[in-house]
Coordinates of C-alpha atoms in Angstrom, one line a residue:
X156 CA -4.0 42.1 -130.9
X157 CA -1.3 40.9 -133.0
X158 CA 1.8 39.2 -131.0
X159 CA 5.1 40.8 -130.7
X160 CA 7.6 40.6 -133.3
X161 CA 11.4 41.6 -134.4
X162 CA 11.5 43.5 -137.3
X163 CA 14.9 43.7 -139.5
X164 CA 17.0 45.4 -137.2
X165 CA 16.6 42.8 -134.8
X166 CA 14.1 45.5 -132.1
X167 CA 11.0 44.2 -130.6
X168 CA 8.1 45.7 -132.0
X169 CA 4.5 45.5 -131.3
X170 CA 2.1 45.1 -134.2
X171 CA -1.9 46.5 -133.7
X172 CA -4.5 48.2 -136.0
X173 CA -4.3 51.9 -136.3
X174 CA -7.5 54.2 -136.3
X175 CA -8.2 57.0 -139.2
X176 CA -6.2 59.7 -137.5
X177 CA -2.8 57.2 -137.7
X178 CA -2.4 56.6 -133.2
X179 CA -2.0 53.5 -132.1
X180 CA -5.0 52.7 -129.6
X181 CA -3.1 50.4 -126.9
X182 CA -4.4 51.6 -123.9
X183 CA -7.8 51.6 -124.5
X184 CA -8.9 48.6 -122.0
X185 CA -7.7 46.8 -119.8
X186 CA -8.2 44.0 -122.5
X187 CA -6.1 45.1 -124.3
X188 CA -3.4 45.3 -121.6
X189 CA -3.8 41.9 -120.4
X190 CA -3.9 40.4 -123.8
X191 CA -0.2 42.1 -124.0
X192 CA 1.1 40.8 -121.2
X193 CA 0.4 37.1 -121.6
X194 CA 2.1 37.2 -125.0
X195 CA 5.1 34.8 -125.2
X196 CA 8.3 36.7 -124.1
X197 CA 10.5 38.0 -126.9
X198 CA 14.1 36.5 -127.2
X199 CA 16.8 39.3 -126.5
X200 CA 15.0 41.4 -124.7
X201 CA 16.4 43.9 -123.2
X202 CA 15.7 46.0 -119.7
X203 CA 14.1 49.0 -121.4
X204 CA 11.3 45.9 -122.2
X205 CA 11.3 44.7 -118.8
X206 CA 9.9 48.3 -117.4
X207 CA 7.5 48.6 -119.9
X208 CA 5.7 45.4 -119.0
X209 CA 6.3 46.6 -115.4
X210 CA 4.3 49.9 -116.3
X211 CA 1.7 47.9 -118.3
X212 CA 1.5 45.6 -115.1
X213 CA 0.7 48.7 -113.3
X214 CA -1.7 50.5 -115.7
X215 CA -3.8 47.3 -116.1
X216 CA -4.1 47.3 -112.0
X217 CA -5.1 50.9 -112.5
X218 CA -7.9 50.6 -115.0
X219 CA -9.3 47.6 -112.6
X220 CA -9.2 50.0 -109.8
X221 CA -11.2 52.5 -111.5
X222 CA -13.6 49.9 -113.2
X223 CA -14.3 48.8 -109.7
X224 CA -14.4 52.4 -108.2
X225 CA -16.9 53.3 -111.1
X226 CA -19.1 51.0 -109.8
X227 CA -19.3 51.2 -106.4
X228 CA -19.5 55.3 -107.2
X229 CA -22.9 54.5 -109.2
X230 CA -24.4 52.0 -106.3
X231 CA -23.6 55.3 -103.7
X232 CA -25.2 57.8 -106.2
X233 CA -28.4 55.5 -106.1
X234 CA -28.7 55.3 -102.3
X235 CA -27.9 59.4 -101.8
X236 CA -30.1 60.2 -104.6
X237 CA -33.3 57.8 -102.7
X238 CA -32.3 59.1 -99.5
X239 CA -32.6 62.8 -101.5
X240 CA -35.9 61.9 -102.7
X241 CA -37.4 60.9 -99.5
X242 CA -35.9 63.8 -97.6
X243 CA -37.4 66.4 -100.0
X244 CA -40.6 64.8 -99.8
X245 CA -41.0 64.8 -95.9
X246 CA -39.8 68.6 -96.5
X247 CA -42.7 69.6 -98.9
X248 CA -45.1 67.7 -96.5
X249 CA -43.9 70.2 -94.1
X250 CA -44.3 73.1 -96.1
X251 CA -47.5 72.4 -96.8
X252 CA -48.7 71.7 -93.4
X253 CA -47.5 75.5 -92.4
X254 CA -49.3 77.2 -95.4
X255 CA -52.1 75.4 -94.1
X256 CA -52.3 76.7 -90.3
X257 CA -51.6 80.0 -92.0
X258 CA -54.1 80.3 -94.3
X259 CA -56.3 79.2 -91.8
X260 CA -55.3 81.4 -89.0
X261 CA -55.0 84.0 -91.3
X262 CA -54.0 88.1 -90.2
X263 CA -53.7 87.4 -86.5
X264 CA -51.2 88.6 -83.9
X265 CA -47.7 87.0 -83.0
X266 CA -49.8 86.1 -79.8
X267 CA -52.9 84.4 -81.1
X268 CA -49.3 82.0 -83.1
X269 CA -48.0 80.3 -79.7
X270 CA -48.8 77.2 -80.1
X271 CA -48.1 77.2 -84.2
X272 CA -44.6 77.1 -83.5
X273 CA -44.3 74.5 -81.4
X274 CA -47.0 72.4 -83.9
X275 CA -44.1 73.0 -86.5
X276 CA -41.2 72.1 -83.9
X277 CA -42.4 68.9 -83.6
X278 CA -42.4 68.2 -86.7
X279 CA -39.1 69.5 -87.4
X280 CA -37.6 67.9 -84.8
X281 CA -39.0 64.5 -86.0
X282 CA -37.8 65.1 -89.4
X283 CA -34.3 66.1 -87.8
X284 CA -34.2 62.3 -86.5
X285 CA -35.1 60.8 -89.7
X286 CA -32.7 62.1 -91.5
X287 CA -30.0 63.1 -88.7
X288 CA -29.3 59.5 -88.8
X289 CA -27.5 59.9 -92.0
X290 CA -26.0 63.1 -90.6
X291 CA -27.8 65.1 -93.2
X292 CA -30.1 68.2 -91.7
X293 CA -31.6 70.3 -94.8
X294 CA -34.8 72.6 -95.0
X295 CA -36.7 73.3 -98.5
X296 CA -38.5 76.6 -97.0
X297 CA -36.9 79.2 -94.3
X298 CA -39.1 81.8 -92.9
X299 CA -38.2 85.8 -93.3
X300 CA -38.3 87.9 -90.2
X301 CA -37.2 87.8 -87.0
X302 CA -36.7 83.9 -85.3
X303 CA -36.1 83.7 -81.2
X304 CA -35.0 80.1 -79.8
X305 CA -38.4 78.9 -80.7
X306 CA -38.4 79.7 -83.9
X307 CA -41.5 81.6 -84.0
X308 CA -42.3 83.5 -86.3
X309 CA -43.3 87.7 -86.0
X310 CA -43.6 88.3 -89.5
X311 CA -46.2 85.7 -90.9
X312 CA -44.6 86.1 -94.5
X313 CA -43.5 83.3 -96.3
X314 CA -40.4 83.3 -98.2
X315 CA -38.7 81.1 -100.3
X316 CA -34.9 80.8 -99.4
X317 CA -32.6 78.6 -102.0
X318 CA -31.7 76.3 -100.1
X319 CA -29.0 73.4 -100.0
X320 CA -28.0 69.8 -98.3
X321 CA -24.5 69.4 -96.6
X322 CA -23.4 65.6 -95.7
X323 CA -20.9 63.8 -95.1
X324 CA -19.0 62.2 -97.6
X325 CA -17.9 58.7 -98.0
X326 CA -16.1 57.3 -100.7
X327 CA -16.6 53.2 -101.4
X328 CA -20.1 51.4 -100.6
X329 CA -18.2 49.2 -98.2
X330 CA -16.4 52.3 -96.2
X331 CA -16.4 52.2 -92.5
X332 CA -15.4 55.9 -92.3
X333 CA -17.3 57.5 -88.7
X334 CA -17.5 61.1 -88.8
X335 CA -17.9 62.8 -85.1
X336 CA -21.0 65.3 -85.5
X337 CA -18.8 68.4 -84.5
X338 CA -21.0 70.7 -87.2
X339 CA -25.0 71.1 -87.4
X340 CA -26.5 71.8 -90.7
X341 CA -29.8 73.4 -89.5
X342 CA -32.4 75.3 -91.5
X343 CA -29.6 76.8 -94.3
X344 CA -26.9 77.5 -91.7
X345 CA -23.3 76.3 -90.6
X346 CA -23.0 76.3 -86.9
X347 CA -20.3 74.3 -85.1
X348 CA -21.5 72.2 -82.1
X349 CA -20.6 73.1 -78.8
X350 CA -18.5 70.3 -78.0
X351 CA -16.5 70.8 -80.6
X352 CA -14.8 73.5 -78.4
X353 CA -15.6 72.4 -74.9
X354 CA -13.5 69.9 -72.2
X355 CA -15.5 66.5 -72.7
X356 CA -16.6 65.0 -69.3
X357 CA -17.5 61.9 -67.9
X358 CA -20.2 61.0 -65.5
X359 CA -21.1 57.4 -64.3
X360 CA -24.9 56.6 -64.8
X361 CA -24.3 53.9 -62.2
X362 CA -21.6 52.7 -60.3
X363 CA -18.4 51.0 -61.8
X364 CA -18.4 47.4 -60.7
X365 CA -14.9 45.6 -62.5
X366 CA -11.7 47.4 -63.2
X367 CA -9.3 45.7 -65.3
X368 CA -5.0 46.8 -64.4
X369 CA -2.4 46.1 -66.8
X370 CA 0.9 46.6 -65.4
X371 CA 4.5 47.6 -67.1
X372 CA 6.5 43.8 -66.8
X373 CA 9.6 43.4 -65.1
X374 CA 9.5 46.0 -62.5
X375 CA 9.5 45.5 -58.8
X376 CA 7.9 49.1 -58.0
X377 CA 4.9 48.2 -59.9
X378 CA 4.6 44.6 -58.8
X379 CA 4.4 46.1 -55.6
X380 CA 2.0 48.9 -56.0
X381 CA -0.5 46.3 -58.1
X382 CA -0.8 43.9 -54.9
X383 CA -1.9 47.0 -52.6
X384 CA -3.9 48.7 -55.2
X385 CA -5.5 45.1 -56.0
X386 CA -6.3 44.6 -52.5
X387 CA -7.7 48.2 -51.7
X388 CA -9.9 47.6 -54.4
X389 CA -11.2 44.4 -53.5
X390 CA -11.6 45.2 -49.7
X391 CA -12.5 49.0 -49.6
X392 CA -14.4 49.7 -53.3
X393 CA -15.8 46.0 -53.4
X394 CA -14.9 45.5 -57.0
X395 CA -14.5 42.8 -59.2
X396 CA -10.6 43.0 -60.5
X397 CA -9.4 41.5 -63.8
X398 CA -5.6 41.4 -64.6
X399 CA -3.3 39.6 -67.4
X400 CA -2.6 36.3 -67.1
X401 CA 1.4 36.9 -65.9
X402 CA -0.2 39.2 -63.3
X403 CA -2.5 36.4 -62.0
X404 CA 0.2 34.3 -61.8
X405 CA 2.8 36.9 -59.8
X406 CA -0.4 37.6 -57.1
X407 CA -1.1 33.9 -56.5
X408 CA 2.4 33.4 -55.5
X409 CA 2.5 36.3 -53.3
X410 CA -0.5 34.9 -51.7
X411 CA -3.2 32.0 -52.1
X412 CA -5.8 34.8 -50.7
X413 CA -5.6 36.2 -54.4
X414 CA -7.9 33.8 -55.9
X415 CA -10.8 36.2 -56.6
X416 CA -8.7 38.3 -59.2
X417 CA -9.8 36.9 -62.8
X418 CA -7.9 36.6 -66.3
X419 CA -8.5 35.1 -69.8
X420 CA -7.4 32.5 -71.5
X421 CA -7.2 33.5 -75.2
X422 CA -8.0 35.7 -77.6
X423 CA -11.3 35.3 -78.2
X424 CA -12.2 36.4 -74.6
X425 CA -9.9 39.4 -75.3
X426 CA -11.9 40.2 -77.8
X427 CA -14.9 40.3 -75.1
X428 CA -13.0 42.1 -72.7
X429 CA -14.8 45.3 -73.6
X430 CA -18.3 43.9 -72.7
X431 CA -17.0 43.2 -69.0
X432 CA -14.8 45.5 -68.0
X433 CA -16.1 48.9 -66.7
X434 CA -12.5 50.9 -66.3
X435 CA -8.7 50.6 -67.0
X436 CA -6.1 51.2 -64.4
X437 CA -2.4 51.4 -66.2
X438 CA 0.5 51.2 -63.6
X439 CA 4.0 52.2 -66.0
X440 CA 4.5 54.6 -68.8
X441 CA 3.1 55.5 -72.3
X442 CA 4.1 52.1 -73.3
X443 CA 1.7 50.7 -70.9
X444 CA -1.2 53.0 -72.3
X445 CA -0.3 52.0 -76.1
X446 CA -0.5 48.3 -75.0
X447 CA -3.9 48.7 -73.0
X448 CA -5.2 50.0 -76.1
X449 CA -4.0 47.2 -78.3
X450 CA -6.0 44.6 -76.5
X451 CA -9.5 46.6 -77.5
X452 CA -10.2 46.0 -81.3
X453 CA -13.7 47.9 -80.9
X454 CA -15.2 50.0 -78.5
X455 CA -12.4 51.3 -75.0
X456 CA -13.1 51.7 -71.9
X457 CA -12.0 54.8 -70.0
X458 CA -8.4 54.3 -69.1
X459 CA -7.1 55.6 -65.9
X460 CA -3.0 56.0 -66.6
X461 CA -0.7 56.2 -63.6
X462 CA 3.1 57.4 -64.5
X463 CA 5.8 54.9 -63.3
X464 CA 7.7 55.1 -66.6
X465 CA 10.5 57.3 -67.9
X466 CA 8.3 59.8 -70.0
X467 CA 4.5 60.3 -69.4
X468 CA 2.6 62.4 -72.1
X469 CA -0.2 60.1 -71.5
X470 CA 0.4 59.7 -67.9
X471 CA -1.0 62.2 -65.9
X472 CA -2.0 60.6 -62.4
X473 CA 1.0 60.4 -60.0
X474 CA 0.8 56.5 -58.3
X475 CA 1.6 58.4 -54.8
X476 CA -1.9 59.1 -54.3
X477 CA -3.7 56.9 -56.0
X478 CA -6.2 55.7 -53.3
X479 CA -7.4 59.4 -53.9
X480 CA -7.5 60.0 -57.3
X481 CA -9.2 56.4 -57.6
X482 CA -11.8 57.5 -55.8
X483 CA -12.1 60.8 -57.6
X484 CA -12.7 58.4 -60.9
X485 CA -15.2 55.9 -59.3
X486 CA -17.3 58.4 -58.0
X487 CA -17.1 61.0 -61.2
X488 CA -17.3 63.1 -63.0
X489 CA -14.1 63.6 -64.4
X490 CA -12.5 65.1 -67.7
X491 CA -11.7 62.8 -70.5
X492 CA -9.1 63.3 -73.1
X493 CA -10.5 61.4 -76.4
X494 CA -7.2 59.7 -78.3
X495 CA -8.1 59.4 -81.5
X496 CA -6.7 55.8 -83.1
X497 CA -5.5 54.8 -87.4
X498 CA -7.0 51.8 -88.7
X499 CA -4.6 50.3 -91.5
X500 CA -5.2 47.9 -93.9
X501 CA -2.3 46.0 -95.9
X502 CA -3.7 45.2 -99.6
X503 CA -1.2 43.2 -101.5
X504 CA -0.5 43.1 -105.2
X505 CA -2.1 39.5 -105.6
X506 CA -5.4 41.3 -103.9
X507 CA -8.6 41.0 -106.1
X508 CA -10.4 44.2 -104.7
X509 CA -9.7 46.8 -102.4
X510 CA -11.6 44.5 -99.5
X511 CA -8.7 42.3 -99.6
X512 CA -6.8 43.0 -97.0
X513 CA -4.7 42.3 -94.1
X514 CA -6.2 43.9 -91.1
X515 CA -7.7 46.1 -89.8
X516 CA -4.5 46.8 -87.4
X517 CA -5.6 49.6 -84.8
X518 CA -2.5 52.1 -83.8
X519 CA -2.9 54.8 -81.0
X520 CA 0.9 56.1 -81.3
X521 CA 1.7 56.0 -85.2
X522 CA 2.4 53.5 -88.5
X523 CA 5.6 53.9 -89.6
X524 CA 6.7 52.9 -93.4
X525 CA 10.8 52.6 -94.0
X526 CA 13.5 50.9 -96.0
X527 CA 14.9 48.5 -93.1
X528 CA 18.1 47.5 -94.3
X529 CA 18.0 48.6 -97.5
X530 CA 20.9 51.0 -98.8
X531 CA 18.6 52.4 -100.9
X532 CA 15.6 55.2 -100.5
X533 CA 12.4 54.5 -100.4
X534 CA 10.2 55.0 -103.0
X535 CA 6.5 55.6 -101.8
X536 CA 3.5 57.0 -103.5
X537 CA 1.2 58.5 -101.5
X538 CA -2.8 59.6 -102.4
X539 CA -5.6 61.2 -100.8
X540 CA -9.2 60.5 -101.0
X541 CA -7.6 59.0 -104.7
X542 CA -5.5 62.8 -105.3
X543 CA -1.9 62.1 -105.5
X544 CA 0.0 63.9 -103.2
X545 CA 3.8 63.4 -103.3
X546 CA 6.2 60.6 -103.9
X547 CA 8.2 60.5 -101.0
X548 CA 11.6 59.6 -101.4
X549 CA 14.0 59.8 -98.6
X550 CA 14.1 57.0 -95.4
X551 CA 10.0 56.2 -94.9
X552 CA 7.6 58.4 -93.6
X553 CA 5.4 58.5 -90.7
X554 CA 1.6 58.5 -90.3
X555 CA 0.5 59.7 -86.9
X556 CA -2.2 60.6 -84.7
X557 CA -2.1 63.4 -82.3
X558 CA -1.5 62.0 -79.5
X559 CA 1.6 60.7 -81.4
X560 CA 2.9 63.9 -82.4
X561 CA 5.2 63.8 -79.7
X562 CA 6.9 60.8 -80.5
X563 CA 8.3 59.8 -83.7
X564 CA 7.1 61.9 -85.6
X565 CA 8.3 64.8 -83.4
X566 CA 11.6 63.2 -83.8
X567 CA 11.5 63.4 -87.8
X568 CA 10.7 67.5 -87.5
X569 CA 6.6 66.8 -87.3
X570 CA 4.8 69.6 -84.7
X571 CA 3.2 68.8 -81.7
X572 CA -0.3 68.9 -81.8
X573 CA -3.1 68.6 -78.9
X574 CA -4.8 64.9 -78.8
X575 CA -8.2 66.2 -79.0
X576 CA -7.5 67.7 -82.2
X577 CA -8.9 64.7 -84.5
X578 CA -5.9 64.9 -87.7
X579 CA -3.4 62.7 -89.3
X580 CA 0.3 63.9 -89.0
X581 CA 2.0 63.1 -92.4
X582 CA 5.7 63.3 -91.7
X583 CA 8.8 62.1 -94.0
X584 CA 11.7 60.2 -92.1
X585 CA 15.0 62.2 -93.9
X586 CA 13.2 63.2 -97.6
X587 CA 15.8 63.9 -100.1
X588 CA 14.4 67.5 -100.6
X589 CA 14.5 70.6 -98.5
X590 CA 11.1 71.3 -99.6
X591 CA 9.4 68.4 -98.1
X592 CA 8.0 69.8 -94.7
X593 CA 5.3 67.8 -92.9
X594 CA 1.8 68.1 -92.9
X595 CA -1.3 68.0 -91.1
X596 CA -4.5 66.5 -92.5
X597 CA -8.1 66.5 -91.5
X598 CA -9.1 63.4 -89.9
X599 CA -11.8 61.9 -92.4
X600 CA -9.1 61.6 -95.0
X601 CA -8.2 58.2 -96.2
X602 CA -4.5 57.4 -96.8
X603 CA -2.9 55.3 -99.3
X604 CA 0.7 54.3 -99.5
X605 CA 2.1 52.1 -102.3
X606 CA 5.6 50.9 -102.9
X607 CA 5.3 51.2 -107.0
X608 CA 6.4 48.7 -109.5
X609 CA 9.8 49.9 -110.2
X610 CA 10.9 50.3 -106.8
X611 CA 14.6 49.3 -106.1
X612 CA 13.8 47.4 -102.8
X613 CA 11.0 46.7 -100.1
X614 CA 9.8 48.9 -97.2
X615 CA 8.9 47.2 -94.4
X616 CA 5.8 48.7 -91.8
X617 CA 5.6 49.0 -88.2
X618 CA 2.9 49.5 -86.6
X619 CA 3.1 51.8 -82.9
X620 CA 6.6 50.1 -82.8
X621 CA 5.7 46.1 -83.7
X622 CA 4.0 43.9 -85.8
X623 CA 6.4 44.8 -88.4
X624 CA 5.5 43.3 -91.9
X625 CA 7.1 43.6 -95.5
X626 CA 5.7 45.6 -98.2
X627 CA 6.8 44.2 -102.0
X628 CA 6.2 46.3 -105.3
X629 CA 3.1 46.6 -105.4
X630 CA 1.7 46.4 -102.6
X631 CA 0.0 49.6 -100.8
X632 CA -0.8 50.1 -96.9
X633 CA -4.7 52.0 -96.6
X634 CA -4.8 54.3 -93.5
X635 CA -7.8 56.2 -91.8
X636 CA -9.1 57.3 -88.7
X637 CA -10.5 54.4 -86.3
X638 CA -14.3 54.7 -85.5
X639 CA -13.6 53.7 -81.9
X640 CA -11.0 56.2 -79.7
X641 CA -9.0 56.2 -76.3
X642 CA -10.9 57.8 -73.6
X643 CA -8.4 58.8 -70.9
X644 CA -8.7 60.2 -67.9
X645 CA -7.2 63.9 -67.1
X646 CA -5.6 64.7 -64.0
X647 CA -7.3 68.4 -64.9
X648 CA -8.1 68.8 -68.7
X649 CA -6.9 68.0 -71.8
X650 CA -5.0 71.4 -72.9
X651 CA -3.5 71.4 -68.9
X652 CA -2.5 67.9 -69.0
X653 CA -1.0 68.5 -72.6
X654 CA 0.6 71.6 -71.2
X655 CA 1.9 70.3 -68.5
X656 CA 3.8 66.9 -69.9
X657 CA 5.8 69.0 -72.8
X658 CA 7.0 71.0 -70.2
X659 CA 7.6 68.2 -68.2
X660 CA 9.1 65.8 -70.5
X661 CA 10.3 67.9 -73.1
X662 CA 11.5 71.2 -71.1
X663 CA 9.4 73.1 -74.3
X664 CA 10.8 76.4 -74.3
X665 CA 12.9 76.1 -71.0
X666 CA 15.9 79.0 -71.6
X667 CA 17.6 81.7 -69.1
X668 CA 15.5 84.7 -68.6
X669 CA 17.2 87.9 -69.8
X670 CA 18.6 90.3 -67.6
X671 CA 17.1 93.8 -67.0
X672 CA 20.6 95.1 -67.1
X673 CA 21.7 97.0 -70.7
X674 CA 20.2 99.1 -72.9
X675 CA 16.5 100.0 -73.0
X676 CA 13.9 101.4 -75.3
X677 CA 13.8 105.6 -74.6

């Protein structure tokens, strides 16, 4: 490609060959791109110059993205089309197994076929593990008649059914996308599983031994209430107590007879905290909760939360009668409310691949993405799965979970929304449009927010309230749902619990009731 010149009028121009139909072919490659931008700069040039090699910046990142996202869609096309080809195989073993035992029982009675069915169970059910690893259940032949819970067959007739493969779907050979097995694709039918719609409990399969208690700082009510619960622990449940280092050091000057109670020293035994601890005891408010869950990077132990704060939509258990409801937990079962957690990723503009990144940073409440000081709007574009979905423009937007819904984002107009429903709120802080209303999307979506080239300032993301870090043109902040959630504990169940701390906290729909005095319907 020919460098840059300034013709006779003094304008920059750029000079390239032409193909037969006269169009210039500039954006062709990403060659071609990047042999454009490291051409000398052009004396005079002017700002309408400036943004295009800001939008060629940009479109050269782009044609990498998709160079890169070409070719981990081919490696994923090999593996599902293998994992196809073994699947259908296993299938047609099957199928010919049954024609088999039918052709050699031959005409007999639905009676004389007992133990045919449970021959092919068997082997249905083994192929079900196989591939129900992968979360894929498919079936190449269906019978025709009549089926009870057994499956067995009244009609002998075989009939061919067309038949097809649901899976689920994720995008990028390095994804770390979990999808909860909520629907069952069995034999060429769409059921959902049962505890997609039922209370999830929990029952010990042996007896909690250590209990870890994180307590809200600087309060005397809960400094209190943590040396007797400590000690009823210890002395009545015989348990093994671990506490934060601040704590340890508040209990052994109460009292030398604290010594037993253990700690950590750093982060790499936080990170191991999981593997020793067999329950969580929260004394304070949601606060507390969020930062009990901030110290688990993987897998969370059930989290007992008693309310000593100001609000408590995550608090449910009342520290008046805790010796009680303690004793409830330990010897279970009890109901569990499943918080689902983001996982966020920063990938800046100097980032070779999408693996790049800063993170993963684990949020239980919401991550927040706003202008800071900035007089100006922020400029975000926002994608899908790769679909573009809006360019918000207003003061940031807010990406929450459910058991967010009523905190910030319920603040910026975003609905409330029961914890166990596994979605990502998408709510705009302010938007510069009446049409902007806030939305909810399904959980296995992933999230991408980028601050674009020709943005006028930064935006700066928080995430559940802290860690609060910059985001330059072009950089972009990845968002999806966690793999590992927030078991707490329910005072009841999830929808009564939920119920109860909006009316609670929120008075939701507290007015006067209307008189029975006036007119009336004849």
């Amino acid at each position: 490609m020919a460098p840059s010149k300034l013709n006779p009028n003094g304008d920059a121009s750029v000079s390239c060959s032409q193909p037969e139909n006269g169009l210039i072919d500039l954006f062709n490659s990403e060659k071609a791109v990047q042999e454009l931008l490291q051409q000398p700069p052009v004396q005079g040039i002017d700002d309408h110059l400036i943004e295009f090699s800001e939008a060629l910046r940009t479109v050269a990142k782009a044609l990498r993205r998709v160079s890169e996202g070409k070719a981990s869609a081919q490696a994923e096309a090999a593996e599902w089309k293998r994992k196809y080809e073994l699947e259908r195989a296993r299938n047609l073993q099957l199928e010919r197994k049954e024609l088999s035992s039918g052709e050699h029982n031959g005409d007999c009675s639905a009676e004389n076929l007992t133990n045919q069915p449970m021959m092919c169970n068997e082997a249905r059910k083994q192929s079900e593990r196989c591939c129900g690893m992968h979360g894929i259940f498919s079936h190449e032949v269906l019978h025709n008649g009549e089926i009870d819970s057994d499956t067995e067959m009244v009609n002998n007739k075989f009939m061919r059914k067309a038949s097809f493969k649901l899976s689920w779907w994720c995008k990028g050979e390095k994804s770390d996308q979990h999808k909860q097995d909520i629907v069952s694709f069995e034999r060429g039918n769409i059921t959902t599983a049962e505890r997609s719609s039922k209370q999830i409990s929990l029952k010990w399969e042996s007896h909690p031994q250590t209990v870890l208690i994180l307590t809200k700082p600087n309060s005397t009510s809960v400094r209190i209430l943590c040396v007797d619960m400590v000690r009823w622990l210890r002395e009545q449940k015989k348990m093994e107590i671990f506490v934060e280092p601040r704590v340890k050091v508040e209990l052994m000057t109460e009292s030398p007879n604290f010594d037993f109670v253990q700690t950590w020293k750093d982060d790499k035994e936080t990170l191991l905290l999981h593997t020793n601890v067999d329950l969580v005891v929260t004394l304070g408010g949601d606060g507390t909760v969020l930062w009990a869950a901030s110290l688990f990077k993987g897998p969370v132990p059930p989290v007992v939360p008693f309310s000593l704060g100001s609000l408590g939509f995550m608090t449910p258990f009342h520290s008046e009668q805790y010796r009680e409801c303690l004793d409830s937990i330990l010897r279970g079962p009890f109901s569990i409310t499943l918080r689902h957690r983001l996982q966020c990723h920063v990938i800046r503009d100097a980032a070779k691949s999408e693996y790049e990144s800063e993170g993963p940073i684990l949020v239980l409440n919401e991550v927040t993405i706003d202008r800071g000081i900035s007089s100006f709007l922020t400029n975000l574009e926002c994608y899908s799965d790769g679909s573009f979905v809006t360019c918000v423009q207003g003061d940031g937007l807010i990406l929450s979970t459910t058991s967010g819904s009523t905190a910030y984002s319920l603040a910026a107009g975003g609905s409330m929304v029961h914890p166990q429903v596994p979605g990502i709120l998408f709510t705009p802080i302010c938007p510069h449009s009446l049409s902007f209303r806030p939305l909810i999307l399904p959980e296995h979506v992933t999230l991408r927010v980028q601050v674009p080239f020709n943005s006028r300032g930064h935006a700066w993301a928080s995430f559940d309230g802290k860690d609060r870090r910059q985001l330059a043109p072009g950089d972009a902040l990845v968002v999806s749902m966690a793999p590992c959630p927030v078991p707490t504990a329910c005072q009841v169940d999830s929808t009564s619990d939920f119920l109860r701390s909006i009316h609670d906290g929120l008075h939701w729909n507290l007015r006067k009731t209307q008189s029975f005095e006036g007119p009336r319907d004849l």
